[in-house]
mmCIF file of C-alpha atoms in Angstrom:
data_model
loop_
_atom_site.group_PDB
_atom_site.id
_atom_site.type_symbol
_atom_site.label_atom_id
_atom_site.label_comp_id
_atom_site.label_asym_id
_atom_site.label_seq_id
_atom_site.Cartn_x
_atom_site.Cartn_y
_atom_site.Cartn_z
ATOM 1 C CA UNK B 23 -114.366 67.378 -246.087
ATOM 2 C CA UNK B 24 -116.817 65.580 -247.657
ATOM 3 C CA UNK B 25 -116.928 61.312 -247.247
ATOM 4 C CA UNK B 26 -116.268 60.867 -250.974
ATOM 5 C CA UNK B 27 -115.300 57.686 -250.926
ATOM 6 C CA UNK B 28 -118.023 56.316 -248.233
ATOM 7 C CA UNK B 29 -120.437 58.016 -250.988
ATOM 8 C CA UNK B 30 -119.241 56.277 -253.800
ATOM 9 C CA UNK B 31 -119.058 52.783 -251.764
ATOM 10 C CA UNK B 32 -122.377 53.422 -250.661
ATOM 11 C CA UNK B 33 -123.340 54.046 -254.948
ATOM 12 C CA UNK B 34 -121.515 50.929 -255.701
ATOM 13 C CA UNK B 35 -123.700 48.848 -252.983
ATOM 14 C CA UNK B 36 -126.891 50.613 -253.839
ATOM 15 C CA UNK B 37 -126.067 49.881 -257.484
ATOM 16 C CA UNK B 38 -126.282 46.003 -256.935
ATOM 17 C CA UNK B 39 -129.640 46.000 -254.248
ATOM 18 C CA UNK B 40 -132.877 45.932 -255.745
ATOM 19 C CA UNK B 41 -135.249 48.566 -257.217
ATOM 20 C CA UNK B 42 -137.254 50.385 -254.902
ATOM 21 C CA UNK B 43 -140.834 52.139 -255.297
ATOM 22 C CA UNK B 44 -141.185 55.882 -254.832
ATOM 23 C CA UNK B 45 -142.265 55.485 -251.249
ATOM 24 C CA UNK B 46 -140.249 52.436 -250.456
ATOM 25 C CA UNK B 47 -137.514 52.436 -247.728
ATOM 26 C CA UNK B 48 -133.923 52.584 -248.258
ATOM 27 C CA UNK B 49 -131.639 50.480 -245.554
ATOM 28 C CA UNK B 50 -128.201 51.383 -244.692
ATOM 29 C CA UNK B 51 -125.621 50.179 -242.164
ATOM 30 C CA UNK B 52 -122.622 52.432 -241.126
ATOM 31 C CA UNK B 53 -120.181 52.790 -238.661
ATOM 32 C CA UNK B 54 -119.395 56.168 -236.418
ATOM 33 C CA UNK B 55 -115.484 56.332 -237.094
ATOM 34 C CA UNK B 56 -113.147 59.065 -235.657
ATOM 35 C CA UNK B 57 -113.473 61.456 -238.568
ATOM 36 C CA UNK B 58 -117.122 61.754 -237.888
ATOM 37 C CA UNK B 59 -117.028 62.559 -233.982
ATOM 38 C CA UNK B 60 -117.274 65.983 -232.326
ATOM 39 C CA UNK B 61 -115.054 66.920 -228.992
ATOM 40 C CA UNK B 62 -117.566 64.288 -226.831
ATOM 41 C CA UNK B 63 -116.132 61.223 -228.960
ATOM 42 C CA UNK B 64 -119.581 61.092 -230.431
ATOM 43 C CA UNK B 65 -121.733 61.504 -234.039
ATOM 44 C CA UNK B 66 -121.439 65.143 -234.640
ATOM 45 C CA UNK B 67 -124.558 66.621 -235.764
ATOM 46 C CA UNK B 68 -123.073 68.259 -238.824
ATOM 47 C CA UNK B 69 -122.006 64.890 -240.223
ATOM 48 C CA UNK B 70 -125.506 63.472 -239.496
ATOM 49 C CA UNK B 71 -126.776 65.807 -241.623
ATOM 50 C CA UNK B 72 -124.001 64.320 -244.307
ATOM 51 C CA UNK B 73 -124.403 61.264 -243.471
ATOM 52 C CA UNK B 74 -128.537 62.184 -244.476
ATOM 53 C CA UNK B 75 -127.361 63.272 -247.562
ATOM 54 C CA UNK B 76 -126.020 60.520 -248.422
ATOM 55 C CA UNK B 77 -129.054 58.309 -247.880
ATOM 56 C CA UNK B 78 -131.403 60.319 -249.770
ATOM 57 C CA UNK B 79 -128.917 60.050 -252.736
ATOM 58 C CA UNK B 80 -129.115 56.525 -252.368
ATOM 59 C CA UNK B 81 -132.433 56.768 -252.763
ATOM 60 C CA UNK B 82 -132.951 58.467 -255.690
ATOM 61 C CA UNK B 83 -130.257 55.761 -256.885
ATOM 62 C CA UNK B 84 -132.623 52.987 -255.862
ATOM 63 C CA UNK B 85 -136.103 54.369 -257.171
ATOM 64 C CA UNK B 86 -135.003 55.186 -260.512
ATOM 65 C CA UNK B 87 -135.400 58.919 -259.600
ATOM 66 C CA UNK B 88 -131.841 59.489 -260.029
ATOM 67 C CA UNK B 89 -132.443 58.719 -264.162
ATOM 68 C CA UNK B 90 -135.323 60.810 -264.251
ATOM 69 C CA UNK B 91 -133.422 64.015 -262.865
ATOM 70 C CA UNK B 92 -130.473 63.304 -265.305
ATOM 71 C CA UNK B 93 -132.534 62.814 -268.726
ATOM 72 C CA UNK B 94 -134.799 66.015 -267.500
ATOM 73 C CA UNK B 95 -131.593 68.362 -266.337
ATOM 74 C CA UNK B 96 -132.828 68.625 -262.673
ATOM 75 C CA UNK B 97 -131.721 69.248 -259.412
ATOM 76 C CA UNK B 98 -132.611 68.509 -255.880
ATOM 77 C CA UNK B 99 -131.649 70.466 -252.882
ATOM 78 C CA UNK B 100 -133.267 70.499 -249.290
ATOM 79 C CA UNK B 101 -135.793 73.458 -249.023
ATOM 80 C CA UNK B 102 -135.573 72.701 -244.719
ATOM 81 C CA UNK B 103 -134.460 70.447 -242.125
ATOM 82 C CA UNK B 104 -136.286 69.306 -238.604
ATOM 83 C CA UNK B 105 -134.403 67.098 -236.789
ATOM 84 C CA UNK B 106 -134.999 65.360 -233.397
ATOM 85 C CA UNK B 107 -131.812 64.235 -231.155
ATOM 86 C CA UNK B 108 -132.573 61.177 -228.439
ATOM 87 C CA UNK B 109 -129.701 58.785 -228.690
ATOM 88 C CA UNK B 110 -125.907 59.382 -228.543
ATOM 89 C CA UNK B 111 -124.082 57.424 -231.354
ATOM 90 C CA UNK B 112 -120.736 56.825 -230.290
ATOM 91 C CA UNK B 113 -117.213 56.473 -231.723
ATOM 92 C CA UNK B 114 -116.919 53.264 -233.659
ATOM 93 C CA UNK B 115 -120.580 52.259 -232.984
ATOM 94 C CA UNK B 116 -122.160 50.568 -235.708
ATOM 95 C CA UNK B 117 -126.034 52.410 -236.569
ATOM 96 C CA UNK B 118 -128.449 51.890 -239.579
ATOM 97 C CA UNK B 119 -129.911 54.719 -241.387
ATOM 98 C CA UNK B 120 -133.493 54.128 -242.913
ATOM 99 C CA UNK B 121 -134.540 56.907 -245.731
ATOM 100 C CA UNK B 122 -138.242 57.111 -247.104
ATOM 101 C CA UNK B 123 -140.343 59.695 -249.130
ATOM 102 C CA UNK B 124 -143.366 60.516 -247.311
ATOM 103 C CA UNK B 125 -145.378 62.489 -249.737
ATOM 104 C CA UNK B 126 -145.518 65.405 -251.705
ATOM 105 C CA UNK B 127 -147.415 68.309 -252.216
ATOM 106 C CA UNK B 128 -147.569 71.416 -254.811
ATOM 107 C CA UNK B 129 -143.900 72.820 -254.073
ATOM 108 C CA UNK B 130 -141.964 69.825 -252.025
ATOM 109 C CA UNK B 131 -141.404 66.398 -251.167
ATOM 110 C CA UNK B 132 -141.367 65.444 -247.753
ATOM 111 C CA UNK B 133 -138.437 63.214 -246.688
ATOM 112 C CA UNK B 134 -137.726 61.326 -243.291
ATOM 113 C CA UNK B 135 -134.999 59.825 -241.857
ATOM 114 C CA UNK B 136 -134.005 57.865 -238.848
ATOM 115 C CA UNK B 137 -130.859 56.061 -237.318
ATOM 116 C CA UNK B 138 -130.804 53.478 -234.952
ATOM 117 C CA UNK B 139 -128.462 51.688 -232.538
ATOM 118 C CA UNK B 140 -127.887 47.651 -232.539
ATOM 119 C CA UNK B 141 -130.052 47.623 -230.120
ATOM 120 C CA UNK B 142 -133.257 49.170 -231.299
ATOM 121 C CA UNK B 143 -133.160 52.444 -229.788
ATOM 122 C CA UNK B 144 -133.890 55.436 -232.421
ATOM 123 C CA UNK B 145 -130.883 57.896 -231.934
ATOM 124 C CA UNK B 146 -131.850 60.586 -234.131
ATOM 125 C CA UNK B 147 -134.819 61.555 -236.809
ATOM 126 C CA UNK B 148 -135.031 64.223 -239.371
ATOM 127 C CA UNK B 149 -137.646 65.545 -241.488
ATOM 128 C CA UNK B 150 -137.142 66.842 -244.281
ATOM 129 C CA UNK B 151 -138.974 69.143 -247.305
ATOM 130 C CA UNK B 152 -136.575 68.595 -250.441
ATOM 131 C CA UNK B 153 -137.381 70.361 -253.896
ATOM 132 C CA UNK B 154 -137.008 69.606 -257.722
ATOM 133 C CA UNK B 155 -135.657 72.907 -259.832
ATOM 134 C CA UNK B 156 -134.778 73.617 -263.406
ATOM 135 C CA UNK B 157 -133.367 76.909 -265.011
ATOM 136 C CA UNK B 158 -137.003 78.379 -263.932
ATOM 137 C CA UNK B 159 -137.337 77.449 -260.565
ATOM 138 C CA UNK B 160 -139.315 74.559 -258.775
ATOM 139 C CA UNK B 161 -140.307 71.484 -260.485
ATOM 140 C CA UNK B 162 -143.992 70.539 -259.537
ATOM 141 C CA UNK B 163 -143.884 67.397 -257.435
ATOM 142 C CA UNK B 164 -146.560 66.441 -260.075
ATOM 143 C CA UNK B 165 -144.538 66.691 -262.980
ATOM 144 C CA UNK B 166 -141.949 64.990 -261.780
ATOM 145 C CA UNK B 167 -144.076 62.082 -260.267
ATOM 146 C CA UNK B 168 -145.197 62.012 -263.984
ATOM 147 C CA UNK B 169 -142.077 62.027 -265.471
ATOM 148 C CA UNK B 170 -140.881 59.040 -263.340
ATOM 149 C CA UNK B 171 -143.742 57.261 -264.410
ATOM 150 C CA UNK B 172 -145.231 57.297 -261.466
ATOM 151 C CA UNK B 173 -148.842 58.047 -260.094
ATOM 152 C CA UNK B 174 -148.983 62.038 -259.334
ATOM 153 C CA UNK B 175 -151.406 61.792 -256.539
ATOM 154 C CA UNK B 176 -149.357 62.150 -253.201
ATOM 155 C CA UNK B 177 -150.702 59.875 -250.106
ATOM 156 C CA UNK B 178 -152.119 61.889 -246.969
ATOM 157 C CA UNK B 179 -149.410 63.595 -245.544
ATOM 158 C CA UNK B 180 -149.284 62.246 -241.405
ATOM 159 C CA UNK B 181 -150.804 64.907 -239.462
ATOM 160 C CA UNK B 182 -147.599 65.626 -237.804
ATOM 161 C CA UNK B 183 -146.160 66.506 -241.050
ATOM 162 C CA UNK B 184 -148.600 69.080 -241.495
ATOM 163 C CA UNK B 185 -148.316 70.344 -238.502
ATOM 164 C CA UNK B 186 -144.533 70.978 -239.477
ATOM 165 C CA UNK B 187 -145.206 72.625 -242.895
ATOM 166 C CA UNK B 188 -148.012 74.950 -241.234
ATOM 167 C CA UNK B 189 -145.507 76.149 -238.497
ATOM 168 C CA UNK B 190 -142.448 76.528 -241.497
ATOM 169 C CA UNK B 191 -145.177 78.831 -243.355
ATOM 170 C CA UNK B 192 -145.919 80.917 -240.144
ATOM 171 C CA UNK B 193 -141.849 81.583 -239.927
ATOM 172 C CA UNK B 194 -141.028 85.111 -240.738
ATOM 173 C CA UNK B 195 -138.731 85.480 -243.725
ATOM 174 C CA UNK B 196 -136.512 87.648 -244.339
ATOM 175 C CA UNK B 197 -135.596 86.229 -240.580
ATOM 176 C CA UNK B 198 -134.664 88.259 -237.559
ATOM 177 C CA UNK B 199 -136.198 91.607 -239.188
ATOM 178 C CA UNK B 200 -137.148 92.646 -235.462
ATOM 179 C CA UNK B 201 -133.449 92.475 -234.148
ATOM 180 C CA UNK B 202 -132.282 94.549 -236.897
ATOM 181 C CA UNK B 203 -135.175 96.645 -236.266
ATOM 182 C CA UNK B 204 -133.660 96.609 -232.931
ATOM 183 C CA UNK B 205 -130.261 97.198 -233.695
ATOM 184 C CA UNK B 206 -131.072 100.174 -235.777
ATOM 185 C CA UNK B 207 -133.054 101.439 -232.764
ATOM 186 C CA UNK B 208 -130.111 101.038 -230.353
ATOM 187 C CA UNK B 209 -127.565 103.163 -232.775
ATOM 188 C CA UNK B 210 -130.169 105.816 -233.030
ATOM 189 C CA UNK B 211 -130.372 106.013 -229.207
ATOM 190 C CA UNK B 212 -126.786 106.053 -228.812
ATOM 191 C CA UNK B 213 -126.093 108.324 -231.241
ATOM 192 C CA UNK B 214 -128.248 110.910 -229.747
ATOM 193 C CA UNK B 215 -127.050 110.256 -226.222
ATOM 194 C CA UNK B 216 -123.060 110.604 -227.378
ATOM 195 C CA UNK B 217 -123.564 113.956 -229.957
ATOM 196 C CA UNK B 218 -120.076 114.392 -231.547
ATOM 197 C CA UNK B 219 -118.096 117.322 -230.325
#
């Protein structure tokens, strides 16, 4: 189920902390309780990624961008995750979540997030490529800088992040075409080895 009420606690805090800038990082502090733990009495990784979702909406709360997508009747939705595991966060541990726009470019805005333990160790990192849409489709990044009243011109994108977005164009899609190919394949063989009687 989703943490309804740890999202609107986290709206009400947001609410009173001050404005950020587009590229300016949100700070949150949470705690790992029992309905957020897998079978290891740890963070599962599905609720990280709710948990993530959460941030980023605090973020658009923070930086105004939140408005903007109201008065225009957008949405946003994540367009693809990458997320890197190093740290276990356990049951009751208390972890802060950072959240931060990286840059944009003609399609998507590039998101990361990180959460770390009390005692400075980074448990966990995503990155994200989140999207703008209307009735038509995607929402330049431009337009929408421009609509927020904000300068369209992303900053260089970290080479790592391009590295990312060239392997995400290189991935086939519709995905796994070769193991239906090769399921097909295996029927046809079978089929000819078994004839009916």
């Amino acid at each position: 189920m989703y943490p309804i009420v740890r999202l609107l606690k986290d709206a009400l805090r947001a609410s009173r902390q001050p404005r950020l800038g587009p590229r300016d990082t949100h700070v949150s502090q949470h705690h790992c309780w029992p309905w957020d733990i897998d079978i290891w009495m740890e963070l599962n990784n599905g609720r990280t990624l709710t948990l993530y979702d959460i941030g980023r909406t605090m973020l658009t709360l923070r930086t105004g961008l939140a408005g903007v997508l109201r008065r225009e009747g957008w949405s946003v939705a994540v367009a693809g995750t990458s997320i890197r595991y190093r740290r276990r966060i356990k049951a009751f541990e208390r972890f802060e979540m950072k959240s931060r726009a990286i840059g944009w470019d003609e399609r998507f805005i590039y998101v990361e997030q990180g959460m770390w333990k009390a005692n400075g160790d980074c448990a966990n990192h995503a990155l994200l490529r989140t999207v703008v849409t209307d009735r038509n489709g995607i929402v330049a990044p431009a337009r929408v800088l421009t609509a927020w009243g904000q300068d369209p011109q992303s900053p260089p994108l970290p080479d790592w992040v391009k590295a990312w977005i060239a392997a995400e164009d290189q991935r086939p899609w519709p995905p796994m075409e070769d193991a239906a190919s090769a399921q097909k394949s295996d029927v046809r063989l079978a089929s000819a080895s078994c004839p009916l009687p």
